[in-house]
Coordinates of C-alpha atoms and ligand atoms in Angstrom, one line a residue:
M23 CA 90.7 22.0 107.9
A24 CA 93.8 24.2 107.9
D25 CA 95.3 25.2 111.3
K26 CA 93.9 28.1 113.1
I27 CA 95.6 31.5 112.6
T28 CA 94.8 33.5 115.7
V29 CA 94.6 37.3 115.9
T30 CA 97.2 37.3 118.7
S31 CA 99.6 34.9 120.4
P32 CA 101.3 35.7 123.7
L33 CA 105.0 36.6 123.9
L34 CA 106.3 33.9 126.2
P35 CA 109.7 33.9 128.0
N36 CA 112.0 30.9 127.5
I37 CA 110.8 28.5 130.1
D38 CA 114.2 27.5 131.4
D39 CA 115.1 31.1 132.0
F40 CA 111.8 31.5 133.8
Y41 CA 112.5 28.4 136.0
A42 CA 115.9 29.9 137.0
L43 CA 114.2 33.1 138.2
L44 CA 111.4 31.2 139.9
K45 CA 114.1 29.3 141.8
Q46 CA 115.4 32.7 143.0
V47 CA 111.9 33.6 144.1
W48 CA 111.4 30.3 145.9
D49 CA 114.8 30.6 147.7
S50 CA 114.1 34.2 148.8
K51 CA 110.6 33.2 150.0
W52 CA 109.6 36.8 149.1
I53 CA 106.7 36.3 146.7
T54 CA 104.8 39.6 146.6
N55 CA 104.6 43.1 148.1
N56 CA 107.3 45.1 146.3
G57 CA 109.9 42.4 146.0
S58 CA 113.2 42.7 144.3
F59 CA 112.0 41.6 140.8
H60 CA 109.1 44.0 141.2
K61 CA 111.5 46.9 141.9
Q62 CA 113.8 45.8 139.1
L63 CA 111.0 45.6 136.6
E64 CA 109.7 49.1 137.5
Q65 CA 113.2 50.5 136.9
E66 CA 113.9 48.6 133.7
L67 CA 110.5 49.5 132.3
A68 CA 111.0 53.2 133.1
A69 CA 114.4 53.1 131.3
Y70 CA 113.0 51.1 128.3
L71 CA 109.9 53.3 127.9
K72 CA 111.9 56.6 128.4
V73 CA 109.6 57.7 131.3
P74 CA 110.6 59.0 134.8
Y75 CA 108.4 56.7 136.9
V76 CA 106.5 53.5 136.5
S77 CA 104.2 51.8 139.0
L78 CA 103.2 48.2 138.2
F79 CA 99.6 47.1 138.5
T80 CA 97.9 43.7 138.4
N81 CA 96.1 44.6 135.1
G82 CA 95.4 47.5 132.8
T83 CA 92.0 48.4 134.2
L84 CA 93.0 49.1 137.8
P85 CA 95.5 51.9 136.9
L86 CA 92.7 53.6 135.0
I87 CA 90.4 53.4 138.0
T88 CA 93.2 54.5 140.4
A89 CA 94.4 57.4 138.2
L90 CA 90.9 58.9 138.4
Q91 CA 90.9 58.4 142.1
A92 CA 94.4 59.9 142.5
L93 CA 93.4 63.1 140.7
H94 CA 90.0 63.3 142.4
I95 CA 88.2 63.3 139.1
S96 CA 84.4 63.6 139.4
G97 CA 81.4 64.9 137.4
E98 CA 81.9 64.4 133.7
V99 CA 84.9 63.1 131.7
I100 CA 85.3 63.4 128.0
T101 CA 86.3 60.2 126.3
T102 CA 86.1 58.1 123.2
P103 CA 83.6 55.4 122.4
Y104 CA 86.1 53.7 120.1
S105 CA 88.1 51.6 122.6
F106 CA 88.1 48.5 124.7
V107 CA 85.2 48.7 127.1
A108 CA 87.5 49.0 130.2
T109 CA 88.2 52.7 129.3
T110 CA 84.6 53.7 130.0
H111 CA 84.0 51.2 132.8
A112 CA 86.8 52.9 134.8
L113 CA 84.8 56.1 134.7
W114 CA 81.6 54.2 135.8
W115 CA 83.4 52.6 138.7
N116 CA 84.3 56.1 139.9
G117 CA 80.7 57.4 139.6
I118 CA 81.8 59.6 136.7
K119 CA 79.6 60.3 133.7
P120 CA 81.3 59.5 130.5
V121 CA 80.8 62.0 127.7
F122 CA 81.6 60.5 124.3
V123 CA 83.2 62.6 121.6
D124 CA 83.5 61.3 118.0
I125 CA 86.8 60.1 116.5
D126 CA 89.0 61.4 113.8
P127 CA 88.7 58.9 110.9
A128 CA 92.3 59.5 110.0
T129 CA 93.5 58.0 113.2
G130 CA 90.7 56.4 115.1
N131 CA 91.5 58.6 118.1
I132 CA 89.3 61.2 119.8
D133 CA 88.8 64.2 117.5
P134 CA 90.4 67.2 119.3
N135 CA 88.2 69.6 117.3
R136 CA 85.1 68.1 118.8
I137 CA 86.2 68.2 122.5
E138 CA 85.4 71.8 123.3
E139 CA 81.8 71.6 122.4
A140 CA 81.4 68.7 124.8
I141 CA 82.8 70.6 127.8
T142 CA 80.3 71.7 130.5
S143 CA 80.7 73.1 134.0
K144 CA 80.9 69.5 135.3
T145 CA 83.8 68.4 133.1
S146 CA 86.9 67.6 135.1
A147 CA 89.1 65.6 132.7
I148 CA 89.7 64.2 129.3
M149 CA 90.4 60.5 128.9
P150 CA 91.7 59.8 125.4
V151 CA 93.0 56.4 124.1
H152 CA 96.0 56.0 121.7
V153 CA 93.9 53.5 119.8
Y154 CA 96.0 50.7 118.0
G155 CA 99.0 52.5 119.5
K156 CA 98.6 55.5 117.1
P157 CA 99.5 58.6 119.1
C158 CA 96.7 61.1 119.8
N159 CA 97.2 64.8 119.0
T160 CA 98.6 65.3 122.5
K161 CA 99.6 68.9 121.9
R162 CA 96.1 70.0 120.9
I163 CA 94.5 68.0 123.7
Q164 CA 96.8 69.6 126.2
E165 CA 96.0 73.1 124.9
I166 CA 92.3 72.5 125.4
A167 CA 92.9 70.9 128.9
D168 CA 95.0 74.0 129.9
K169 CA 92.4 76.4 128.6
Y170 CA 89.6 74.8 130.7
S171 CA 91.7 73.6 133.6
L172 CA 91.1 69.9 132.9
R173 CA 93.2 66.9 133.7
V174 CA 94.2 64.4 131.0
I175 CA 94.6 60.7 131.6
Y176 CA 95.6 58.7 128.7
D177 CA 94.6 55.1 128.3
A178 CA 97.8 54.0 126.7
A179 CA 97.0 50.3 126.8
H180 CA 98.0 49.9 123.1
A181 CA 101.0 52.3 123.2
F182 CA 103.8 50.4 124.8
G183 CA 107.1 51.8 123.5
V184 CA 105.4 54.2 121.1
E185 CA 107.5 57.4 120.5
V186 CA 107.0 60.6 118.7
N187 CA 110.2 62.3 117.5
G188 CA 112.3 60.1 119.8
K189 CA 110.1 61.0 122.9
S190 CA 107.8 58.6 124.6
I191 CA 104.1 59.2 124.1
L192 CA 103.6 58.0 127.6
N193 CA 104.8 61.3 129.0
A194 CA 101.8 63.2 127.7
G195 CA 99.0 64.4 130.0
D196 CA 98.9 64.0 133.7
L197 CA 99.0 60.3 133.8
S198 CA 99.1 57.4 131.4
T199 CA 98.2 53.7 131.9
L200 CA 99.3 50.6 130.2
S201 CA 98.0 47.0 130.0
F202 CA 100.3 44.0 130.1
H203 CA 97.6 41.5 129.3
A204 CA 98.6 38.4 127.5
T205 CA 97.2 39.7 124.2
K206 CA 99.2 42.9 124.3
V207 CA 102.6 43.6 122.6
Y208 CA 104.3 43.3 126.0
N209 CA 102.7 41.1 128.6
T210 CA 103.2 39.9 132.2
I211 CA 100.3 37.4 131.7
E212 CA 97.9 39.7 133.5
G213 CA 99.4 43.1 134.4
G214 CA 99.5 46.8 133.8
A215 CA 101.2 50.0 134.8
M216 CA 100.8 53.7 135.5
I217 CA 103.3 56.3 134.2
M218 CA 103.8 59.4 136.2
H219 CA 106.0 62.4 136.0
D220 CA 107.2 63.0 139.5
E221 CA 108.4 61.1 142.6
Q222 CA 105.6 62.4 144.8
T223 CA 102.9 61.1 142.5
K224 CA 104.7 57.8 142.2
K225 CA 104.7 57.5 146.0
R226 CA 101.0 58.4 146.2
I227 CA 100.1 55.9 143.5
D228 CA 102.1 53.2 145.2
Y229 CA 100.1 53.8 148.4
L230 CA 96.9 53.7 146.6
K231 CA 97.6 50.3 145.0
N232 CA 98.4 49.0 148.4
F233 CA 95.2 49.8 150.3
G234 CA 96.4 53.3 151.0
F235 CA 99.2 52.2 153.3
A236 CA 102.0 54.8 153.6
N237 CA 103.6 52.8 156.4
E238 CA 102.6 50.1 158.9
T239 CA 100.1 52.3 160.7
T240 CA 99.1 55.1 158.3
V241 CA 96.4 54.8 155.7
V242 CA 96.4 57.9 153.5
G243 CA 93.3 57.2 151.6
P244 CA 90.8 54.5 150.3
G245 CA 93.3 52.5 148.3
I246 CA 92.8 49.3 146.3
N247 CA 94.9 46.1 146.1
S248 CA 96.8 46.0 142.8
K249 CA 100.1 44.7 143.9
V250 CA 102.1 42.6 141.4
D251 CA 103.7 39.4 142.6
E252 CA 107.3 38.3 142.1
V253 CA 106.4 35.5 139.7
R254 CA 104.8 37.9 137.2
A255 CA 107.6 40.5 137.8
A256 CA 110.2 37.8 136.9
Y257 CA 108.2 36.8 133.8
G258 CA 108.0 40.5 132.9
L259 CA 111.8 41.0 133.2
L260 CA 112.4 38.2 130.8
N261 CA 109.8 39.4 128.3
L262 CA 111.3 42.9 128.3
R263 CA 114.5 41.4 126.9
Q264 CA 112.7 40.1 123.8
V265 CA 110.1 42.7 123.2
D266 CA 112.2 44.7 120.7
A267 CA 112.6 41.6 118.6
A268 CA 108.9 40.9 118.9
I269 CA 108.0 44.5 117.8
E270 CA 110.4 44.1 114.8
A271 CA 108.8 40.9 113.8
R272 CA 105.4 42.6 114.0
H273 CA 106.8 45.4 111.8
Q274 CA 107.7 42.9 109.1
V275 CA 104.2 41.5 109.3
A276 CA 102.8 45.0 108.8
I277 CA 105.1 45.6 105.8
T278 CA 104.0 42.3 104.2
Y279 CA 100.3 43.0 104.8
R280 CA 100.6 46.5 103.3
E281 CA 102.4 45.2 100.2
A282 CA 99.8 42.5 99.7
L283 CA 96.7 44.6 100.4
R284 CA 97.5 48.0 98.9
S285 CA 96.0 47.1 95.5
V286 CA 92.8 45.5 96.9
K287 CA 89.9 47.7 96.0
G288 CA 87.7 48.6 99.0
I289 CA 90.3 47.6 101.6
T290 CA 92.2 50.4 103.4
F291 CA 94.6 50.4 106.4
F292 CA 96.8 52.8 108.2
D293 CA 100.3 53.6 107.1
D294 CA 103.1 54.6 109.6
M295 CA 102.9 58.2 110.8
P296 CA 105.9 60.4 110.1
G297 CA 108.3 60.7 113.1
V298 CA 106.5 58.0 115.0
K299 CA 108.1 54.8 116.3
H300 CA 105.2 52.4 116.2
N301 CA 104.7 49.1 118.0
Y302 CA 102.5 47.4 115.5
S303 CA 100.2 46.2 118.2
Y304 CA 97.3 45.8 115.8
F305 CA 96.7 45.6 112.1
P306 CA 93.2 47.0 111.4
I307 CA 91.8 46.9 107.9
F308 CA 88.6 48.8 106.9
V309 CA 86.1 47.3 104.5
N310 CA 84.2 49.5 102.1
A311 CA 81.4 47.1 101.2
E312 CA 80.4 48.8 98.0
E313 CA 83.9 48.8 96.6
Y314 CA 85.0 45.5 98.0
G315 CA 81.9 43.5 97.2
L316 CA 81.5 42.0 100.6
T317 CA 80.4 43.6 103.8
R318 CA 82.8 43.6 106.8
D319 CA 80.8 40.8 108.5
E320 CA 80.8 38.7 105.3
L321 CA 84.5 39.0 105.0
Y322 CA 84.9 38.4 108.8
F323 CA 82.9 35.2 108.7
K324 CA 84.5 34.0 105.4
M325 CA 87.9 34.3 107.2
K326 CA 86.5 32.5 110.2
E327 CA 85.3 29.6 108.0
Q328 CA 88.9 29.2 106.8
N329 CA 90.2 29.2 110.4
V330 CA 91.7 32.7 110.1
L331 CA 90.5 34.5 113.2
G332 CA 90.4 38.3 112.9
R333 CA 88.7 40.4 115.5
R334 CA 86.3 43.2 115.1
Y335 CA 88.1 45.6 117.4
F336 CA 86.3 47.9 118.3
Y337 CA 82.8 46.7 117.5
P338 CA 80.3 47.2 119.0
L339 CA 81.1 50.7 120.1
I340 CA 81.2 51.2 123.9
S341 CA 78.4 53.8 123.6
T342 CA 76.0 51.0 122.3
F343 CA 76.4 48.8 125.4
S344 CA 73.3 48.8 127.7
T345 CA 75.1 50.6 130.5
Y346 CA 76.0 53.6 128.3
R347 CA 73.5 53.8 125.4
G348 CA 71.0 56.0 127.4
L349 CA 73.6 58.8 127.6
E350 CA 72.9 61.9 125.6
S351 CA 76.4 61.7 124.0
S352 CA 75.8 58.1 122.9
R353 CA 73.4 59.1 120.2
P354 CA 74.7 57.6 116.9
A355 CA 74.2 61.0 115.3
N356 CA 76.8 62.3 117.8
L357 CA 79.3 59.7 116.8
P358 CA 79.1 59.1 113.0
N359 CA 82.9 58.5 112.4
A360 CA 83.1 56.1 115.3
H361 CA 80.1 54.1 114.0
K362 CA 81.6 54.0 110.6
M363 CA 84.9 52.7 111.8
A364 CA 83.3 50.1 114.1
D365 CA 81.2 48.8 111.3
S366 CA 84.0 48.5 108.8
V367 CA 87.0 47.2 110.9
I368 CA 88.7 43.9 111.1
C369 CA 91.9 43.5 113.0
L370 CA 94.0 40.9 111.1
P371 CA 96.1 38.4 112.9
M372 CA 99.2 40.3 114.2
H373 CA 101.8 38.8 116.4
H374 CA 105.5 38.1 116.6
S375 CA 105.2 34.5 115.7
L376 CA 103.2 34.7 112.5
L377 CA 104.8 32.7 109.7
K378 CA 105.1 33.8 106.1
E379 CA 102.6 31.1 105.1
D380 CA 100.2 32.3 107.8
I381 CA 100.3 35.8 106.3
E382 CA 99.8 34.4 102.8
R383 CA 96.7 32.5 104.0
V384 CA 95.2 35.6 105.7
V385 CA 95.8 37.6 102.5
E386 CA 94.3 34.8 100.3
C387 CA 91.1 35.1 102.3
I388 CA 90.9 38.8 101.5
Y389 CA 91.7 38.4 97.8
Q390 CA 88.7 37.3 95.8
Ligands
PLP4 C1 93.5 45.8 127.2 C2 92.9 47.2 127.4 C3 92.5 47.6 128.7 C4 92.4 46.8 129.9 O1 93.6 46.1 130.2 P1 93.5 44.8 131.1 O2 94.9 44.5 131.4 O3 92.8 43.7 130.2 O4 92.7 45.1 132.3 C5 92.1 48.9 128.8 N1 92.0 49.8 127.8 C6 92.4 49.3 126.5 C7 92.3 50.3 125.4 C8 92.8 48.0 126.3 O5 93.0 47.6 125.0

């Protein structure tokens, strides 16, 4: 059996460089609670991402939960079913009712034209996702938010470094959150961040991720613990130095996949969007069973047999999980485009260390 080709592979720092930074952590004996590597990583990330402020978190789920807390969001929040389940879980953990809106098949993102009809007197925010790192229509979403006085929190877990016309997508809305999980384009093993626009919000978020402590004796609110330790911050600093090269390697993989697959009947994929700097975090293909001759699952399992491990991101839809399927907005008739995408998608192996022969093997599975 040929070697496994995995859908993702973590970007790892050079281990000797990592040892050298660990030695500094050991010598300083300051291992967590806003240490010097933590501060440095927040600053370097803000510069890299072209955003004013970054607050590190221990994963990508806690900043979502904390963002909703910080903005006092309650009642109903409009969101997308076509995402990783953490997006909706963050609402549930805040006692908020998710209201699912269908996606735009051209992007996989929430369809702005369907948002207004989902707004009720209880709606307090919109939580879109830049799925696969493809930018949402942030302008249109902001217009709707302004019209109805709603907050906008972007789950930007896939959108590390994504820019539109030279500007970071992470500056859209009230707050954006990132995940630095091992499977993402940029990782700190486990980790995440929140992006905010002003110093006061940064301060408040930093309190909230440290139990609400503003100083030794003042607790300003019911905070959580989401502090990042110096070991992960050091790892993150090293990975930041190689993330551009990793994204460029992913770009080359995307180019190769597109060239190889463009002529395959019944297989479609996204092209780059004009003016957008992509991060190539995923390479989803969509299987039209009638034209292609195999269903999505038939192709998925055929690939698996040959040790080529794609992933059916995002199948099943969040709205079909037991926690959420009883909601009025979860009815399949409300979400036809999301169901269609979830039933046809396979994310092909996509990471910085894919070899030419790996890509050829993936493509061979799809040719038939
Ligand atoms: C990965 C991911 C998360 C959760 O991030 P973790 O770091 O795994 O907690 C949230 N939303 C989306 C869209 C994701 O892909």
